[in-house]
Coordinates of C-alpha atoms in Angstrom, one line a residue:
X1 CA 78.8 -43.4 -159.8
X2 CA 78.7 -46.8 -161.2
X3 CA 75.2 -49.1 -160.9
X4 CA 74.5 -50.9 -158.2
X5 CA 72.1 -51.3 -155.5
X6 CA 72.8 -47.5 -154.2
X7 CA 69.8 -45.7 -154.7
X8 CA 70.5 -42.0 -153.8
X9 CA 73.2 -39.9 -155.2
X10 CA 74.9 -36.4 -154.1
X11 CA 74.9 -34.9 -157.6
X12 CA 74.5 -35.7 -161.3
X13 CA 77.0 -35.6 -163.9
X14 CA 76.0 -33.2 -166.9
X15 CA 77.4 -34.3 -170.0
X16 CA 76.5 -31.7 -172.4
X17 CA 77.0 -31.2 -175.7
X18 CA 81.2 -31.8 -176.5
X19 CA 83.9 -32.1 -174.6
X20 CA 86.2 -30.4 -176.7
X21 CA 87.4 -27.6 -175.5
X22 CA 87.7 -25.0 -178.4
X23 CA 84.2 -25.9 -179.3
X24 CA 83.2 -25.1 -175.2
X25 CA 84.7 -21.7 -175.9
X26 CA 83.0 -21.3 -179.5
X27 CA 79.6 -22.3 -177.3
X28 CA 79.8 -20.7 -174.6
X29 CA 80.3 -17.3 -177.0
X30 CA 76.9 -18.2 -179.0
X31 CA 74.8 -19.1 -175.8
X32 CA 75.8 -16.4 -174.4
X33 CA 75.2 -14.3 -177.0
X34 CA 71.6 -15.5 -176.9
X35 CA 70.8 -15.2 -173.0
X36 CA 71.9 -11.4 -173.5
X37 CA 69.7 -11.1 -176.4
X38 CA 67.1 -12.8 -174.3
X39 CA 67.0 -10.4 -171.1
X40 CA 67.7 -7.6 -173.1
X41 CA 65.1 -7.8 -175.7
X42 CA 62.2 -9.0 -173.1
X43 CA 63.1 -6.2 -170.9
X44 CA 62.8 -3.5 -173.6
X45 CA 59.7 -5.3 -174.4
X46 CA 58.4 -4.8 -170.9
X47 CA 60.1 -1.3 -170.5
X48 CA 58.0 -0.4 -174.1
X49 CA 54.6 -1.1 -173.0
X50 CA 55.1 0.4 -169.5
X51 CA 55.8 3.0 -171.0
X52 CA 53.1 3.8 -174.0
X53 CA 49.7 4.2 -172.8
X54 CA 48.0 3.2 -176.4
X55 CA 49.8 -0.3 -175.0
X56 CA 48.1 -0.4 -172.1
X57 CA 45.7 -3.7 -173.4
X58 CA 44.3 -6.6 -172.2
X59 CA 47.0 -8.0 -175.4
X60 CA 49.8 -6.7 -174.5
X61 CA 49.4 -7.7 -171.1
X62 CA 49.4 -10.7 -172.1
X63 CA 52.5 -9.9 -174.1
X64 CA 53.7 -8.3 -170.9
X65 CA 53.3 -11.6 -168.8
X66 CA 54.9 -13.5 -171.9
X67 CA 58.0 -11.5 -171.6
X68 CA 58.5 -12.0 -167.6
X69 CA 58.3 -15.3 -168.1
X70 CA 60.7 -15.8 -170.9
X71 CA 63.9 -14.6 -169.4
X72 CA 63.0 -16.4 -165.9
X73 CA 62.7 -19.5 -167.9
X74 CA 65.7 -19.1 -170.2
X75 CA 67.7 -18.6 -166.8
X76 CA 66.7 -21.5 -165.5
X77 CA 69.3 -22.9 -167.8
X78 CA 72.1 -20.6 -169.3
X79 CA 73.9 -19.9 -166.0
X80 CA 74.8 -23.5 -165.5
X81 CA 75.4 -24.3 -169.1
X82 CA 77.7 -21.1 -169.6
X83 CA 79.8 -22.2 -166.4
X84 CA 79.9 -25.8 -167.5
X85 CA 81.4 -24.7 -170.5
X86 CA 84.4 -22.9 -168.9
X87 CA 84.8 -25.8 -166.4
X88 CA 85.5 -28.9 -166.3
X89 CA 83.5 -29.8 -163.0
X90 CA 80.1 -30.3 -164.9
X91 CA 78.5 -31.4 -161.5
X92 CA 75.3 -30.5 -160.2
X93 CA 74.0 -31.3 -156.9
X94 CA 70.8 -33.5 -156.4
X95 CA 69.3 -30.2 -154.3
X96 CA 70.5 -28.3 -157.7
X97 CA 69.1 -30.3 -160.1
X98 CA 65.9 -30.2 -157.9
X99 CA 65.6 -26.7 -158.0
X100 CA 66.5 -26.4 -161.4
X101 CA 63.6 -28.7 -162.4
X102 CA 61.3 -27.1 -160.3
X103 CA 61.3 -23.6 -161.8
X104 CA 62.0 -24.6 -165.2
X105 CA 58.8 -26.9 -165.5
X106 CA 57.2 -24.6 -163.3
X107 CA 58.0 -21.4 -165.7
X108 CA 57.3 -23.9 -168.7
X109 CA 54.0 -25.2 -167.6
X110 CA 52.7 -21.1 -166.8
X111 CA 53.7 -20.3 -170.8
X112 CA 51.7 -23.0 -171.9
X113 CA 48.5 -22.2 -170.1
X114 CA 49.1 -18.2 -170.9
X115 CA 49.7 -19.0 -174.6
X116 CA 45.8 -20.5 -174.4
X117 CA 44.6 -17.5 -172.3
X118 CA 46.1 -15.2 -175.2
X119 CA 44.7 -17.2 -178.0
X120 CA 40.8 -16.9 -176.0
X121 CA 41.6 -13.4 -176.2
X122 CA 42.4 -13.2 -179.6
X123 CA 39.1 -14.8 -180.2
X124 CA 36.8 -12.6 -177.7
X125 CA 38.4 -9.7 -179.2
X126 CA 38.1 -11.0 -183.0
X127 CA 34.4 -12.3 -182.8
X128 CA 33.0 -9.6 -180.5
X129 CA 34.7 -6.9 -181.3
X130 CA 36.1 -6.6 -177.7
X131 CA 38.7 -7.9 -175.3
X132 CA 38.7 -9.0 -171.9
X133 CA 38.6 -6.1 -169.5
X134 CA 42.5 -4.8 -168.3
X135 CA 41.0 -6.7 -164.4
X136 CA 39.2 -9.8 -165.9
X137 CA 42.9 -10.5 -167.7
X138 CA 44.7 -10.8 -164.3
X139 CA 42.4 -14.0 -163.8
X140 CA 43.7 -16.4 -166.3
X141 CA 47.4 -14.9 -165.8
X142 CA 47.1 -15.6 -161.7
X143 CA 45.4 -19.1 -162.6
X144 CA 48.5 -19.9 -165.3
X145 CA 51.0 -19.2 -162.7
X146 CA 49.2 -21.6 -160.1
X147 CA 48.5 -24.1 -162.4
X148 CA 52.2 -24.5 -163.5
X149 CA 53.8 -23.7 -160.2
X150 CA 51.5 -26.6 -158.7
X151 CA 52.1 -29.4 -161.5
X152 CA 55.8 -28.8 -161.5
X153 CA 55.4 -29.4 -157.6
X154 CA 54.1 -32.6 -158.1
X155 CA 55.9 -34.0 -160.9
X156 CA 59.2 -32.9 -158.6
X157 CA 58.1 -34.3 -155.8
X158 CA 57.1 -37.8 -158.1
X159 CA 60.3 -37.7 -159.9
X160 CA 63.2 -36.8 -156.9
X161 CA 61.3 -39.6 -154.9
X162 CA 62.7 -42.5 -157.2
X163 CA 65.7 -44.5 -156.5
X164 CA 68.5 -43.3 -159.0
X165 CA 70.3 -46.7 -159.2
X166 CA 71.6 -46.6 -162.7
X167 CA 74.1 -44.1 -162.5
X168 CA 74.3 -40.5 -162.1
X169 CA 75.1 -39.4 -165.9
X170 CA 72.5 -37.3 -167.6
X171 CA 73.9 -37.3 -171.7
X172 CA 72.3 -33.1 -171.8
X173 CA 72.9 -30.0 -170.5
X174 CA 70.0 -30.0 -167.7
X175 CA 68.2 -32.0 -165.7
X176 CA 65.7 -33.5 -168.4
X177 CA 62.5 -35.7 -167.3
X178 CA 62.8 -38.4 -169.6
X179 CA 67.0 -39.0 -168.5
X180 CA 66.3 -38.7 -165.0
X181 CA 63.4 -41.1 -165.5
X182 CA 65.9 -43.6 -167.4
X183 CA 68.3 -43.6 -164.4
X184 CA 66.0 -44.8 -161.9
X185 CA 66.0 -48.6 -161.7
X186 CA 61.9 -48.9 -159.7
X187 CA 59.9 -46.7 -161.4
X188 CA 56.6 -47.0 -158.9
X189 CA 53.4 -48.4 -161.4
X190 CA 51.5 -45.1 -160.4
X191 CA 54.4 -42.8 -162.0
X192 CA 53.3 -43.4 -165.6
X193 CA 49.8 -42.0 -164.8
X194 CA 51.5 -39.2 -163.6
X195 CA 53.5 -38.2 -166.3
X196 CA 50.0 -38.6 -168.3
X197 CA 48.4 -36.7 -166.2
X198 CA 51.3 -33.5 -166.4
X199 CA 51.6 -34.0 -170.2
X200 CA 47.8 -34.2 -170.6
X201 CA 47.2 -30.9 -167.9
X202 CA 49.6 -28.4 -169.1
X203 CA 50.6 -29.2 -172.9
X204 CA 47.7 -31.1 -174.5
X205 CA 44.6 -29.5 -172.6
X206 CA 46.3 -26.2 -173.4
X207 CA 47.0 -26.9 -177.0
X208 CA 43.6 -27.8 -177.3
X209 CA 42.3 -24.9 -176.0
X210 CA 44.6 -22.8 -178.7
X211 CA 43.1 -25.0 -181.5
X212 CA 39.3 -24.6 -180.5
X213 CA 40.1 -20.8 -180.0
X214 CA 41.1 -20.1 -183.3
X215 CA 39.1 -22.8 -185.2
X216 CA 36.5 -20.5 -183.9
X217 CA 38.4 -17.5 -185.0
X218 CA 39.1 -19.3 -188.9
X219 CA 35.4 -20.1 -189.5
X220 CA 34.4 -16.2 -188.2
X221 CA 37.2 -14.7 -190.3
X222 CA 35.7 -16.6 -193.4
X223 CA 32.5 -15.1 -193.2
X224 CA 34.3 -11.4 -193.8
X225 CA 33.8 -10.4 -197.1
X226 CA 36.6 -8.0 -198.0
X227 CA 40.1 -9.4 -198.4
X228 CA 40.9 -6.0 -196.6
X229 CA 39.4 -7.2 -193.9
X230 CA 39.8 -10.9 -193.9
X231 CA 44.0 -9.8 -194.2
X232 CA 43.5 -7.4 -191.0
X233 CA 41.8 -10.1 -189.1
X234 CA 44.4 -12.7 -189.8
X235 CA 47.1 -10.3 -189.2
X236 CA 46.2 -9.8 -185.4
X237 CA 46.7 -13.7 -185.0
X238 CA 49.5 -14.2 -186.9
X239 CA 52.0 -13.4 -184.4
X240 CA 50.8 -15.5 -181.3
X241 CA 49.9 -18.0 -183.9
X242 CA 53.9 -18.2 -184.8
X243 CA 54.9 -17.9 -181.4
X244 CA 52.5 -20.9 -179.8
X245 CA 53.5 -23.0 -182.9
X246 CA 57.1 -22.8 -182.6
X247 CA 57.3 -23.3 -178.8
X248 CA 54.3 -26.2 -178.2
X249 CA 55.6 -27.8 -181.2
X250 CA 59.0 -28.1 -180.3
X251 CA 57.8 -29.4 -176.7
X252 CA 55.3 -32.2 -178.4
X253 CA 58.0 -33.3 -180.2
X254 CA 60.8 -33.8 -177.4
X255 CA 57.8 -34.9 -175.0
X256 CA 55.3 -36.7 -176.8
X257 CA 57.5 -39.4 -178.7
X258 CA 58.0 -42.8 -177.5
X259 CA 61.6 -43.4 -175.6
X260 CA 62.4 -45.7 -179.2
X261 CA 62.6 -42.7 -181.5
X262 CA 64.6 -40.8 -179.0
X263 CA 67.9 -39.1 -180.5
X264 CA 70.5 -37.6 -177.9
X265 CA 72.1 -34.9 -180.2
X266 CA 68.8 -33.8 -182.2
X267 CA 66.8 -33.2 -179.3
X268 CA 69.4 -31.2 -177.5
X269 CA 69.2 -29.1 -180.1
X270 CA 65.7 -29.2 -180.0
X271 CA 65.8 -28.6 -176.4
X272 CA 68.4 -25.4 -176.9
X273 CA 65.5 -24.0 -179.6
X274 CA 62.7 -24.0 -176.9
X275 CA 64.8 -23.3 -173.6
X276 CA 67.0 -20.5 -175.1
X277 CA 66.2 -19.6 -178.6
X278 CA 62.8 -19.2 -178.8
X279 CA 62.9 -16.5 -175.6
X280 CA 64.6 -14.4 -177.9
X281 CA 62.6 -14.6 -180.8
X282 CA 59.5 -14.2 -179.1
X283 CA 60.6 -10.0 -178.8
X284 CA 60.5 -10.2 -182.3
X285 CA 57.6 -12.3 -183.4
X286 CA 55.6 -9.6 -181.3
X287 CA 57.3 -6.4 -182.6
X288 CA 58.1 -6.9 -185.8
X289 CA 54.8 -8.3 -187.2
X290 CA 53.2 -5.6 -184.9
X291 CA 52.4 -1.9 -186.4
X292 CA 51.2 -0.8 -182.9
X293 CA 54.7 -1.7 -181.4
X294 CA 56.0 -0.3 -184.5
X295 CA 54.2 2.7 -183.7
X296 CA 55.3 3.0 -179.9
X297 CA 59.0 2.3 -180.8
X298 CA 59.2 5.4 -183.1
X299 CA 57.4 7.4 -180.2
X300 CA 59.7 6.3 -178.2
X301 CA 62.5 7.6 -180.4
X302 CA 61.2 10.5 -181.3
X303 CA 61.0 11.4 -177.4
X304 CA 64.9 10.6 -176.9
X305 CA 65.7 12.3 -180.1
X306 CA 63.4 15.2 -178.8
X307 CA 65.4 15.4 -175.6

């Protein structure tokens, strides 16, 4: 679609990474070697603590939620990519594109605020010896899914209302804010406070949260005397501190950057690291740094071996 004074459009162009076609095949091999990777490993994750009682935590309930949420969000994304790597139609209609943005910010905004509810845990737990109660936890995992699902409704509703006069070509592989923002040609004056508002609610607020959390946390684990027990205390932290730094870090910097220092290829890859990659690591940051998964997964073994 060429500019003009046309402001709707049927369906965006996605442009992707390359258009060559042995590296479409090379990947569409590696993403989907990741998505698999993805489901697979959150779902064991899930199956894992369903199944071991000594699991059965306010933690890894959290944990739980973390890992329902990561393969929902991830296939957001991959289907699309994966078929727009196979064909050469790399359409997407303007109800798609809608939908797509919808449940990924959606999905997207709910991590963030349940990456704060897991660090206040970490804290209660840490400083008072105790956790939140199995019921009290369904609170702030019910109040993260409303709070995402209702910004993502009303920086949708915002963002599909604006006249898309500059063409339909979006240089990624989904339906970014800041590229669908650049295509409209009458931005309103009110959308910028807006976009504020949804950056302040759901990445900085949370990320704030995280930091006051385990500032708290640092100055109580400095008062323990023993290295013993200073290590043991840092250690239960350690891995949601990995996980929150890899995922709100990549999003600060793709989100959080004027439009000047914007670079197409590096952030696409930046935005394949927090859409697809970092659902898979997450299995891993929370397993392998864990001795009581550790412990469950050789129970678990045992058991088949057993039978």
């Amino acid at each position: 679609m060429e500019k003009g004074n046309q402001t709707t459009v049927a369906k965006f162009i996605l442009l992707g990474f390359t258009t060559n076609p042995k590296l479409q095949v090379l990947l569409f091999v590696l993403l989907l070697f990741i998505y698999i990777a993805s489901l697979s490993g959150n779902m064991a994750l899930i199956a894992l603590i369903c199944s071991s009682s000594h699991l059965h935590t306010p933690m890894y309930f959290f944990i739980g939620n973390l890992s329902f949420l990561d393969p929902w969000y991830s296939s957001g994304y991959t289907p699309k990519i994966l078929a727009n790597c196979l064909s050469e139609d790399n359409s997407i209609s303007f109800g798609g594109c809608g939908s797509q943005f919808f449940f990924s910010a959606g999905l997207a905004y709910s991590k963030c605020y349940l990456l704060a509810a897991m660090a206040y845990d970490r804290y209660a737990a840490l400083l008072y010896a105790m956790a939140m109660s199995r019921k009290l936890c369904t609170g702030p995992v019910a109040i993260s899914y409303l709070s995402g699902f209702t910004n993502a409704t009303i920086i949708m509703s915002e963002t599909f209302r604006l006249s898309f006069c500059e063409g339909n070509i979006i240089d990624d592989f989904f339906c970014d804010l800041p590229l669908l923002v650049k295509l409209s040609c009458n931005v309103p004056g009110s959308y910028p406070s807006v976009l504020y508002f949804i950056l302040a609610s759901n990445v900085i607020t949370p990320s704030a949260l995280f930091l006051v959390s385990y500032a708290f946390i640092l100055a109580a684990v400095l008062w323990i005397q023993s290295p013993e027990g200073r290590w043991k205390a840092f250690s239960t932290c350690a891995s949601h501190l990995t996980a929150v730094t890899l995922y709100h870090g990549s999003i600060l910097f793709i989100y959080s950057r004027p439009s000047s220092s914007y670079a197409l290829e590096r952030d696409k890859v930046v935005s394949v690291f927090y859409t697809m990659v970092i659902p898979v690591l997450n299995p891993l940051i929370y397993s392998l740094r864990n001795m009581e998964v550790k412990e469950a997964l050789k129970k678990v073994g045992m058991k088949w071996r057993a039978e």
